[in-house]
mmCIF file of C-alpha atoms and ligand atoms in Angstrom:
data_model
loop_
_atom_site.group_PDB
_atom_site.id
_atom_site.type_symbol
_atom_site.label_atom_id
_atom_site.label_comp_id
_atom_site.label_asym_id
_atom_site.label_seq_id
_atom_site.Cartn_x
_atom_site.Cartn_y
_atom_site.Cartn_z
ATOM 1 C CA UNK J 1 77.922 101.783 53.890
ATOM 2 C CA UNK J 2 74.257 101.529 52.960
ATOM 3 C CA UNK J 3 72.914 97.989 52.957
ATOM 4 C CA UNK J 4 71.024 96.960 49.821
ATOM 5 C CA UNK J 5 68.128 94.517 49.797
ATOM 6 C CA UNK J 6 68.137 92.926 46.362
ATOM 7 C CA UNK J 7 64.402 92.933 45.705
ATOM 8 C CA UNK J 8 63.483 90.053 43.402
ATOM 9 C CA UNK J 9 59.903 91.250 42.977
ATOM 10 C CA UNK J 10 61.124 94.529 41.459
ATOM 11 C CA UNK J 11 63.507 92.718 39.085
ATOM 12 C CA UNK J 12 60.811 90.190 38.138
ATOM 13 C CA UNK J 13 58.271 92.954 37.392
ATOM 14 C CA UNK J 14 60.804 94.773 35.253
ATOM 15 C CA UNK J 15 61.330 91.631 33.137
ATOM 16 C CA UNK J 16 57.564 91.077 32.811
ATOM 17 C CA UNK J 17 57.005 94.725 31.799
ATOM 18 C CA UNK J 18 59.498 94.269 28.981
ATOM 19 C CA UNK J 19 57.730 91.106 27.809
ATOM 20 C CA UNK J 20 54.230 92.615 27.452
ATOM 21 C CA UNK J 21 54.857 94.409 24.142
ATOM 22 C CA UNK J 22 56.725 91.427 22.718
ATOM 23 C CA UNK J 23 53.835 89.075 23.542
ATOM 24 C CA UNK J 24 51.367 91.507 21.913
ATOM 25 C CA UNK J 25 53.442 91.638 18.710
ATOM 26 C CA UNK J 26 53.591 87.851 18.593
ATOM 27 C CA UNK J 27 49.830 87.657 19.090
ATOM 28 C CA UNK J 28 49.296 90.180 16.284
ATOM 29 C CA UNK J 29 51.201 87.725 14.099
ATOM 30 C CA UNK J 30 49.003 84.818 15.175
ATOM 31 C CA UNK J 31 51.473 83.294 17.630
ATOM 32 C CA UNK J 32 50.758 82.870 21.335
ATOM 33 C CA UNK J 33 53.849 81.811 23.295
ATOM 34 C CA UNK J 34 53.205 78.492 25.009
ATOM 35 C CA UNK J 35 54.971 76.740 27.869
ATOM 36 C CA UNK J 36 54.312 73.055 28.535
ATOM 37 C CA UNK J 37 55.068 71.828 32.045
ATOM 38 C CA UNK J 38 55.310 68.145 32.863
ATOM 39 C CA UNK J 39 54.736 67.025 36.424
ATOM 40 C CA UNK J 40 55.232 63.364 37.302
ATOM 41 C CA UNK J 41 53.719 62.156 40.564
ATOM 42 C CA UNK J 42 52.284 63.983 43.529
ATOM 43 C CA UNK J 43 55.112 65.889 45.196
ATOM 44 C CA UNK J 44 53.203 68.791 46.863
ATOM 45 C CA UNK J 45 56.064 71.314 46.453
ATOM 46 C CA UNK J 46 56.402 70.435 42.768
ATOM 47 C CA UNK J 47 52.638 70.806 42.332
ATOM 48 C CA UNK J 48 52.856 74.288 43.889
ATOM 49 C CA UNK J 49 55.789 75.307 41.652
ATOM 50 C CA UNK J 50 53.998 74.095 38.512
ATOM 51 C CA UNK J 51 50.809 75.930 39.517
ATOM 52 C CA UNK J 52 52.775 79.142 40.184
ATOM 53 C CA UNK J 53 54.431 78.902 36.759
ATOM 54 C CA UNK J 54 51.066 78.294 35.057
ATOM 55 C CA UNK J 55 49.487 81.265 36.839
ATOM 56 C CA UNK J 56 52.399 83.531 35.912
ATOM 57 C CA UNK J 57 51.980 82.524 32.237
ATOM 58 C CA UNK J 58 48.255 83.226 32.324
ATOM 59 C CA UNK J 59 48.684 86.698 33.838
ATOM 60 C CA UNK J 60 50.954 87.695 30.974
ATOM 61 C CA UNK J 61 48.990 86.127 28.101
ATOM 62 C CA UNK J 62 51.280 83.135 27.639
ATOM 63 C CA UNK J 63 49.540 79.787 27.070
ATOM 64 C CA UNK J 64 50.420 77.015 29.449
ATOM 65 C CA UNK J 65 49.806 73.323 28.975
ATOM 66 C CA UNK J 66 50.034 71.262 32.123
ATOM 67 C CA UNK J 67 50.732 67.560 31.702
ATOM 68 C CA UNK J 68 50.310 65.665 34.967
ATOM 69 C CA UNK J 69 51.490 62.044 34.809
ATOM 70 C CA UNK J 70 50.897 59.437 37.520
ATOM 71 C CA UNK J 71 53.514 58.532 40.145
ATOM 72 C CA UNK J 72 54.151 55.117 38.511
ATOM 73 C CA UNK J 73 54.989 56.569 35.056
ATOM 74 C CA UNK J 74 57.900 54.768 33.340
ATOM 75 C CA UNK J 75 60.818 56.420 31.577
ATOM 76 C CA UNK J 76 59.449 55.213 28.218
ATOM 77 C CA UNK J 77 56.043 56.764 28.913
ATOM 78 C CA UNK J 78 57.625 60.061 29.913
ATOM 79 C CA UNK J 79 59.822 60.039 26.801
ATOM 80 C CA UNK J 80 56.695 59.580 24.683
ATOM 81 C CA UNK J 81 55.064 62.637 26.302
ATOM 82 C CA UNK J 82 58.204 64.692 25.688
ATOM 83 C CA UNK J 83 58.314 63.512 22.053
ATOM 84 C CA UNK J 84 54.716 64.651 21.509
ATOM 85 C CA UNK J 85 55.470 68.087 22.978
ATOM 86 C CA UNK J 86 58.677 68.348 20.919
ATOM 87 C CA UNK J 87 56.601 67.750 17.790
ATOM 88 C CA UNK J 88 53.767 70.103 18.720
ATOM 89 C CA UNK J 89 54.401 73.338 16.781
ATOM 90 C CA UNK J 90 52.247 75.368 19.198
ATOM 91 C CA UNK J 91 54.551 74.543 22.142
ATOM 92 C CA UNK J 92 57.606 76.805 22.493
ATOM 93 C CA UNK J 93 59.028 75.720 25.832
ATOM 94 C CA UNK J 94 59.057 72.435 27.738
ATOM 95 C CA UNK J 95 59.722 72.241 31.455
ATOM 96 C CA UNK J 96 60.028 68.878 33.183
ATOM 97 C CA UNK J 97 59.517 69.580 36.889
ATOM 98 C CA UNK J 98 62.373 68.194 38.982
ATOM 99 C CA UNK J 99 62.565 65.860 40.909
ATOM 100 C CA UNK J 100 60.861 62.975 39.107
ATOM 101 C CA UNK J 101 60.020 59.669 40.858
ATOM 102 C CA UNK J 102 62.999 57.348 41.420
ATOM 103 C CA UNK J 103 62.097 54.760 38.751
ATOM 104 C CA UNK J 104 62.527 57.371 36.007
ATOM 105 C CA UNK J 105 65.874 58.000 34.343
ATOM 106 C CA UNK J 106 65.794 61.771 34.836
ATOM 107 C CA UNK J 107 68.886 62.462 32.752
ATOM 108 C CA UNK J 108 67.475 60.500 29.827
ATOM 109 C CA UNK J 109 64.208 62.435 30.100
ATOM 110 C CA UNK J 110 65.980 65.816 30.204
ATOM 111 C CA UNK J 111 68.101 64.861 27.186
ATOM 112 C CA UNK J 112 64.924 64.048 25.215
ATOM 113 C CA UNK J 113 63.795 67.700 25.300
ATOM 114 C CA UNK J 114 64.349 69.427 21.942
ATOM 115 C CA UNK J 115 67.187 71.946 22.470
ATOM 116 C CA UNK J 116 65.052 74.618 20.750
ATOM 117 C CA UNK J 117 62.408 74.155 23.488
ATOM 118 C CA UNK J 118 64.828 73.626 26.400
ATOM 119 C CA UNK J 119 63.843 76.875 28.131
ATOM 120 C CA UNK J 120 65.280 75.727 31.493
ATOM 121 C CA UNK J 121 68.695 74.704 30.171
ATOM 122 C CA UNK J 122 68.459 71.120 31.425
ATOM 123 C CA UNK J 123 69.899 69.287 28.421
ATOM 124 C CA UNK J 124 73.642 68.687 28.272
ATOM 125 C CA UNK J 125 73.699 70.696 25.031
ATOM 126 C CA UNK J 126 71.958 73.615 26.781
ATOM 127 C CA UNK J 127 74.397 73.435 29.686
ATOM 128 C CA UNK J 128 77.346 73.217 27.291
ATOM 129 C CA UNK J 129 76.162 76.297 25.425
ATOM 130 C CA UNK J 130 75.753 78.187 28.707
ATOM 131 C CA UNK J 131 79.264 77.213 29.774
ATOM 132 C CA UNK J 132 80.733 78.289 26.428
ATOM 133 C CA UNK J 133 78.895 81.610 26.569
ATOM 134 C CA UNK J 134 76.404 81.241 23.736
ATOM 135 C CA UNK J 135 72.984 79.679 23.250
ATOM 136 C CA UNK J 136 69.618 81.023 24.216
ATOM 137 C CA UNK J 137 68.453 79.535 27.448
ATOM 138 C CA UNK J 138 70.614 79.082 30.542
ATOM 139 C CA UNK J 139 68.806 77.395 33.456
ATOM 140 C CA UNK J 140 66.284 79.822 34.879
ATOM 141 C CA UNK J 141 67.584 80.130 38.455
ATOM 142 C CA UNK J 142 71.196 80.834 37.356
ATOM 143 C CA UNK J 143 69.806 83.260 34.762
ATOM 144 C CA UNK J 144 67.742 84.924 37.514
ATOM 145 C CA UNK J 145 70.802 85.361 39.722
ATOM 146 C CA UNK J 146 72.671 87.012 36.835
ATOM 147 C CA UNK J 147 69.656 89.238 36.122
ATOM 148 C CA UNK J 148 69.578 90.470 39.738
ATOM 149 C CA UNK J 149 73.316 91.199 39.564
ATOM 150 C CA UNK J 150 72.812 93.106 36.306
ATOM 151 C CA UNK J 151 69.752 95.030 37.533
ATOM 152 C CA UNK J 152 71.587 96.261 40.625
ATOM 153 C CA UNK J 153 74.746 97.017 38.572
ATOM 154 C CA UNK J 154 76.932 94.811 40.764
ATOM 155 C CA UNK J 155 80.345 94.574 39.191
ATOM 156 C CA UNK J 156 81.754 91.073 38.729
ATOM 157 C CA UNK J 157 85.018 91.679 36.942
ATOM 158 C CA UNK J 158 87.934 90.512 39.061
ATOM 159 C CA UNK J 159 85.639 89.729 41.998
ATOM 160 C CA UNK J 160 85.851 86.437 43.865
ATOM 161 C CA UNK J 161 82.512 84.633 43.565
ATOM 162 C CA UNK J 162 81.937 81.577 45.740
ATOM 163 C CA UNK J 163 79.081 79.290 44.714
ATOM 164 C CA UNK J 164 77.998 76.770 47.338
ATOM 165 C CA UNK J 165 76.437 73.870 45.415
ATOM 166 C CA UNK J 166 77.264 72.161 42.121
ATOM 167 C CA UNK J 167 73.967 70.760 40.852
ATOM 168 C CA UNK J 168 73.498 70.574 37.066
ATOM 169 C CA UNK J 169 70.658 73.117 37.049
ATOM 170 C CA UNK J 170 72.005 75.562 39.599
ATOM 171 C CA UNK J 171 75.510 75.484 41.057
ATOM 172 C CA UNK J 172 77.372 74.446 37.918
ATOM 173 C CA UNK J 173 75.649 76.733 35.405
ATOM 174 C CA UNK J 174 75.723 79.781 37.712
ATOM 175 C CA UNK J 175 79.450 79.185 38.234
ATOM 176 C CA UNK J 176 79.893 79.163 34.446
ATOM 177 C CA UNK J 177 77.838 82.350 33.984
ATOM 178 C CA UNK J 178 79.832 84.186 36.673
ATOM 179 C CA UNK J 179 83.093 83.028 35.091
ATOM 180 C CA UNK J 180 81.907 84.259 31.683
ATOM 181 C CA UNK J 181 81.429 87.696 33.290
ATOM 182 C CA UNK J 182 85.063 87.674 34.462
ATOM 183 C CA UNK J 183 84.538 86.805 38.109
ATOM 184 C CA UNK J 184 87.066 84.452 39.681
ATOM 185 C CA UNK J 185 84.880 81.540 40.686
ATOM 186 C CA UNK J 186 85.181 78.906 43.392
ATOM 187 C CA UNK J 187 82.516 76.183 43.350
ATOM 188 C CA UNK J 188 82.019 74.423 46.683
ATOM 189 C CA UNK J 189 80.139 71.206 47.469
ATOM 190 C CA UNK J 190 79.584 68.669 50.217
ATOM 191 C CA UNK J 191 83.198 67.451 50.112
ATOM 192 C CA UNK J 192 84.722 70.950 50.261
ATOM 193 C CA UNK J 193 87.087 71.392 53.202
ATOM 194 C CA UNK J 194 87.026 74.589 55.271
ATOM 195 C CA UNK J 195 83.972 76.148 53.646
ATOM 196 C CA UNK J 196 83.828 79.078 56.128
ATOM 197 C CA UNK J 197 87.463 79.995 55.277
ATOM 198 C CA UNK J 198 86.650 80.039 51.564
ATOM 199 C CA UNK J 199 83.522 82.129 52.108
ATOM 200 C CA UNK J 200 85.594 84.662 54.088
ATOM 201 C CA UNK J 201 87.368 85.463 50.816
ATOM 202 C CA UNK J 202 84.180 85.879 48.780
ATOM 203 C CA UNK J 203 83.012 89.204 47.346
ATOM 204 C CA UNK J 204 79.936 87.449 45.931
ATOM 205 C CA UNK J 205 78.250 84.435 47.549
ATOM 206 C CA UNK J 206 75.669 82.233 45.822
ATOM 207 C CA UNK J 207 73.903 79.822 48.177
ATOM 208 C CA UNK J 208 72.551 76.762 46.333
ATOM 209 C CA UNK J 209 72.868 74.086 48.988
ATOM 210 C CA UNK J 210 69.333 72.870 49.657
ATOM 211 C CA UNK J 211 69.816 73.121 53.436
ATOM 212 C CA UNK J 212 67.791 75.661 55.437
ATOM 213 C CA UNK J 213 69.798 78.459 57.116
ATOM 214 C CA UNK J 214 73.055 76.691 56.242
ATOM 215 C CA UNK J 215 75.370 79.645 55.559
ATOM 216 C CA UNK J 216 76.180 81.710 58.637
ATOM 217 C CA UNK J 217 76.887 85.434 58.779
ATOM 218 C CA UNK J 218 80.132 84.791 60.711
ATOM 219 C CA UNK J 219 81.488 82.956 57.616
ATOM 220 C CA UNK J 220 81.071 86.006 55.356
ATOM 221 C CA UNK J 221 83.421 88.814 54.447
ATOM 222 C CA UNK J 222 82.069 92.169 55.625
ATOM 223 C CA UNK J 223 80.141 93.892 52.809
ATOM 224 C CA UNK J 224 79.839 90.874 50.515
ATOM 225 C CA UNK J 225 76.941 90.400 48.081
ATOM 226 C CA UNK J 226 74.824 87.400 49.064
ATOM 227 C CA UNK J 227 72.392 85.741 46.638
ATOM 228 C CA UNK J 228 70.305 83.010 48.215
ATOM 229 C CA UNK J 229 68.818 80.568 45.688
ATOM 230 C CA UNK J 230 67.636 78.274 48.470
ATOM 231 C CA UNK J 231 63.963 77.587 48.905
ATOM 232 C CA UNK J 232 63.129 75.232 51.740
ATOM 233 C CA UNK J 233 59.955 74.315 53.563
ATOM 234 C CA UNK J 234 58.443 77.308 55.390
ATOM 235 C CA UNK J 235 59.878 79.891 52.937
ATOM 236 C CA UNK J 236 63.385 79.519 54.342
ATOM 237 C CA UNK J 237 66.506 80.066 52.277
ATOM 238 C CA UNK J 238 69.901 78.363 52.400
ATOM 239 C CA UNK J 239 71.421 81.231 54.398
ATOM 240 C CA UNK J 240 70.819 82.238 57.977
ATOM 241 C CA UNK J 241 69.213 85.541 56.972
ATOM 242 C CA UNK J 242 69.515 87.394 60.286
ATOM 243 C CA UNK J 243 73.258 86.860 60.738
ATOM 244 C CA UNK J 244 74.040 87.158 56.997
ATOM 245 C CA UNK J 245 72.083 90.434 56.812
ATOM 246 C CA UNK J 246 74.409 91.903 59.447
ATOM 247 C CA UNK J 247 77.555 90.965 57.526
ATOM 248 C CA UNK J 248 76.442 91.477 53.920
ATOM 249 C CA UNK J 249 76.555 94.677 51.870
ATOM 250 C CA UNK J 250 73.716 93.450 49.661
ATOM 251 C CA UNK J 251 71.431 90.471 50.129
ATOM 252 C CA UNK J 252 68.410 88.722 48.586
ATOM 253 C CA UNK J 253 65.503 87.921 50.916
ATOM 254 C CA UNK J 254 63.543 84.644 50.881
ATOM 255 C CA UNK J 255 60.791 84.851 49.790
ATOM 256 C CA UNK J 256 60.957 87.755 47.327
ATOM 257 C CA UNK J 257 64.514 87.262 46.087
ATOM 258 C CA UNK J 258 65.708 84.766 43.489
ATOM 259 C CA UNK J 259 62.371 82.865 43.296
ATOM 260 C CA UNK J 260 60.164 85.423 41.494
ATOM 261 C CA UNK J 261 62.978 86.288 39.085
ATOM 262 C CA UNK J 262 63.367 82.588 38.219
ATOM 263 C CA UNK J 263 59.726 82.464 37.117
ATOM 264 C CA UNK J 264 60.137 85.649 35.057
ATOM 265 C CA UNK J 265 63.194 84.165 33.329
ATOM 266 C CA UNK J 266 61.135 81.108 32.417
ATOM 267 C CA UNK J 267 58.505 83.383 30.864
ATOM 268 C CA UNK J 268 61.205 85.362 29.049
ATOM 269 C CA UNK J 269 62.817 82.221 27.626
ATOM 270 C CA UNK J 270 59.400 81.001 26.425
ATOM 271 C CA UNK J 271 58.771 84.322 24.655
ATOM 272 C CA UNK J 272 62.304 84.243 23.187
ATOM 273 C CA UNK J 273 61.588 80.757 21.864
ATOM 274 C CA UNK J 274 58.248 81.820 20.353
ATOM 275 C CA UNK J 275 60.012 84.716 18.609
ATOM 276 C CA UNK J 276 62.613 82.349 17.243
ATOM 277 C CA UNK J 277 59.588 80.293 16.122
ATOM 278 C CA UNK J 278 61.599 77.590 14.437
ATOM 279 C CA UNK J 279 59.027 74.853 14.783
HETATM 280 P P1 NAP B 1 70.801 69.808 44.994
HETATM 281 O O1 NAP B 1 70.701 69.189 43.648
HETATM 282 O O2 NAP B 1 70.396 69.038 46.200
HETATM 283 O O3 NAP B 1 72.321 70.265 45.193
HETATM 284 C C1 NAP B 1 72.784 70.761 46.415
HETATM 285 C C2 NAP B 1 74.256 71.055 46.316
HETATM 286 O O4 NAP B 1 74.696 71.494 47.587
HETATM 287 C C3 NAP B 1 75.099 69.823 45.938
HETATM 288 O O5 NAP B 1 76.052 70.174 44.974
HETATM 289 C C4 NAP B 1 75.754 69.438 47.261
HETATM 290 O O6 NAP B 1 77.066 68.897 47.120
HETATM 291 C C5 NAP B 1 75.869 70.785 47.956
HETATM 292 N N1 NAP B 1 75.932 70.590 49.406
HETATM 293 C C6 NAP B 1 75.162 69.809 50.186
HETATM 294 N N2 NAP B 1 75.572 69.849 51.460
HETATM 295 C C7 NAP B 1 76.644 70.678 51.484
HETATM 296 C C8 NAP B 1 77.525 71.109 52.504
HETATM 297 N N3 NAP B 1 77.387 70.695 53.777
HETATM 298 N N4 NAP B 1 78.506 71.959 52.186
HETATM 299 C C9 NAP B 1 78.676 72.393 50.920
HETATM 300 N N5 NAP B 1 77.869 72.005 49.898
HETATM 301 C C10 NAP B 1 76.872 71.159 50.181
HETATM 302 O O7 NAP B 1 69.988 71.161 45.070
HETATM 303 P P2 NAP B 1 69.597 72.222 43.904
HETATM 304 O O8 NAP B 1 68.548 71.670 43.028
HETATM 305 O O9 NAP B 1 70.844 72.779 43.294
HETATM 306 O O10 NAP B 1 68.921 73.348 44.807
HETATM 307 C C11 NAP B 1 69.646 74.070 45.779
HETATM 308 C C12 NAP B 1 68.702 75.010 46.510
HETATM 309 O O11 NAP B 1 68.123 75.902 45.576
HETATM 310 C C13 NAP B 1 67.517 74.312 47.183
HETATM 311 O O12 NAP B 1 67.219 75.013 48.378
HETATM 312 C C14 NAP B 1 66.394 74.451 46.194
HETATM 313 O O13 NAP B 1 65.119 74.440 46.806
HETATM 314 C C15 NAP B 1 66.699 75.807 45.635
HETATM 315 N N6 NAP B 1 66.171 76.063 44.294
HETATM 316 C C16 NAP B 1 65.550 77.242 44.146
HETATM 317 C C17 NAP B 1 65.045 77.594 42.915
HETATM 318 C C18 NAP B 1 64.398 78.949 42.791
HETATM 319 O O14 NAP B 1 63.701 79.198 41.827
HETATM 320 N N7 NAP B 1 64.653 79.843 43.744
HETATM 321 C C19 NAP B 1 65.152 76.724 41.832
HETATM 322 C C20 NAP B 1 65.833 75.521 41.996
HETATM 323 C C21 NAP B 1 66.331 75.207 43.257
HETATM 324 P P3 NAP B 1 77.369 67.475 46.386
HETATM 325 O O15 NAP B 1 77.313 67.774 44.911
HETATM 326 O O16 NAP B 1 78.722 67.109 46.851
HETATM 327 O O17 NAP B 1 76.278 66.542 46.828
#
């Protein structure tokens, strides 16, 4: 059977191509979509991610506001920034870059984002809507994984999908999205027993572990579809690519897999929000 490389750059470009006309129409009506990103502190990876998101906005004609707060910012100060952005009618999407410094109550900060501007699905209301199968903006990485599956016409109905990871912005929402598309879903985590045995039964594998090269090809069922959301230092995913490539029927590379599609989904959600223009 032919092996398929699930090319995230192709999927990402396809999404961006579809956005161009929509952004032009908005601009003709005096609206420029605008994404506000908030970065707290000086985490170099977070700085890179925020810069990449800003650059992607610029290339497509989306405004981006970058708010960079100092490392010692308090929860109250961050909440005040979020309130200002919530109230700013020119801002359509708000993204609080994760992780924030330890003194900040991250959950409280996420919850403060207006649901209408929660373009990364981080509020509990956004997550709830995703799980129930309605609402506008699922978290961008789960949405990207679903977009890759859709683009490559991978069928989910009746398939066993195993998600490794259960974080609020990745493992849990992608499990919900796969379930909504009629996959049978197993969500694994650090306390899961016999992970390799469970993966052996998987038709679809989503790696969202945060550990470089964690998932081994010998754990996979021959011909399975492997989507690696992992992004670790040195451009390394959460799967051991060489061995997983041998076993998989279709596989996302890192870089060039889920990452670029995640950014495109963020742009798409910002444009969607500008079109809804409820502010
Ligand atoms: P996270 O919050 O650290 O969550 C990691 C999850 O993996 C947790 O649920 C944890 O289980 C589970 N886990 C840890 N060790 C495990 C083990 N030995 N066996 C099974 N499960 C284990 O990470 P995250 O934010 O979801 O991110 C996951 C990965 O995706 C990272 O590599 C991150 O860089 C990447 N990421 C990529 C994008 C993108 O755009 N491509 C966006 C976001 C994140 P417990 O719940 O039991 O602790």
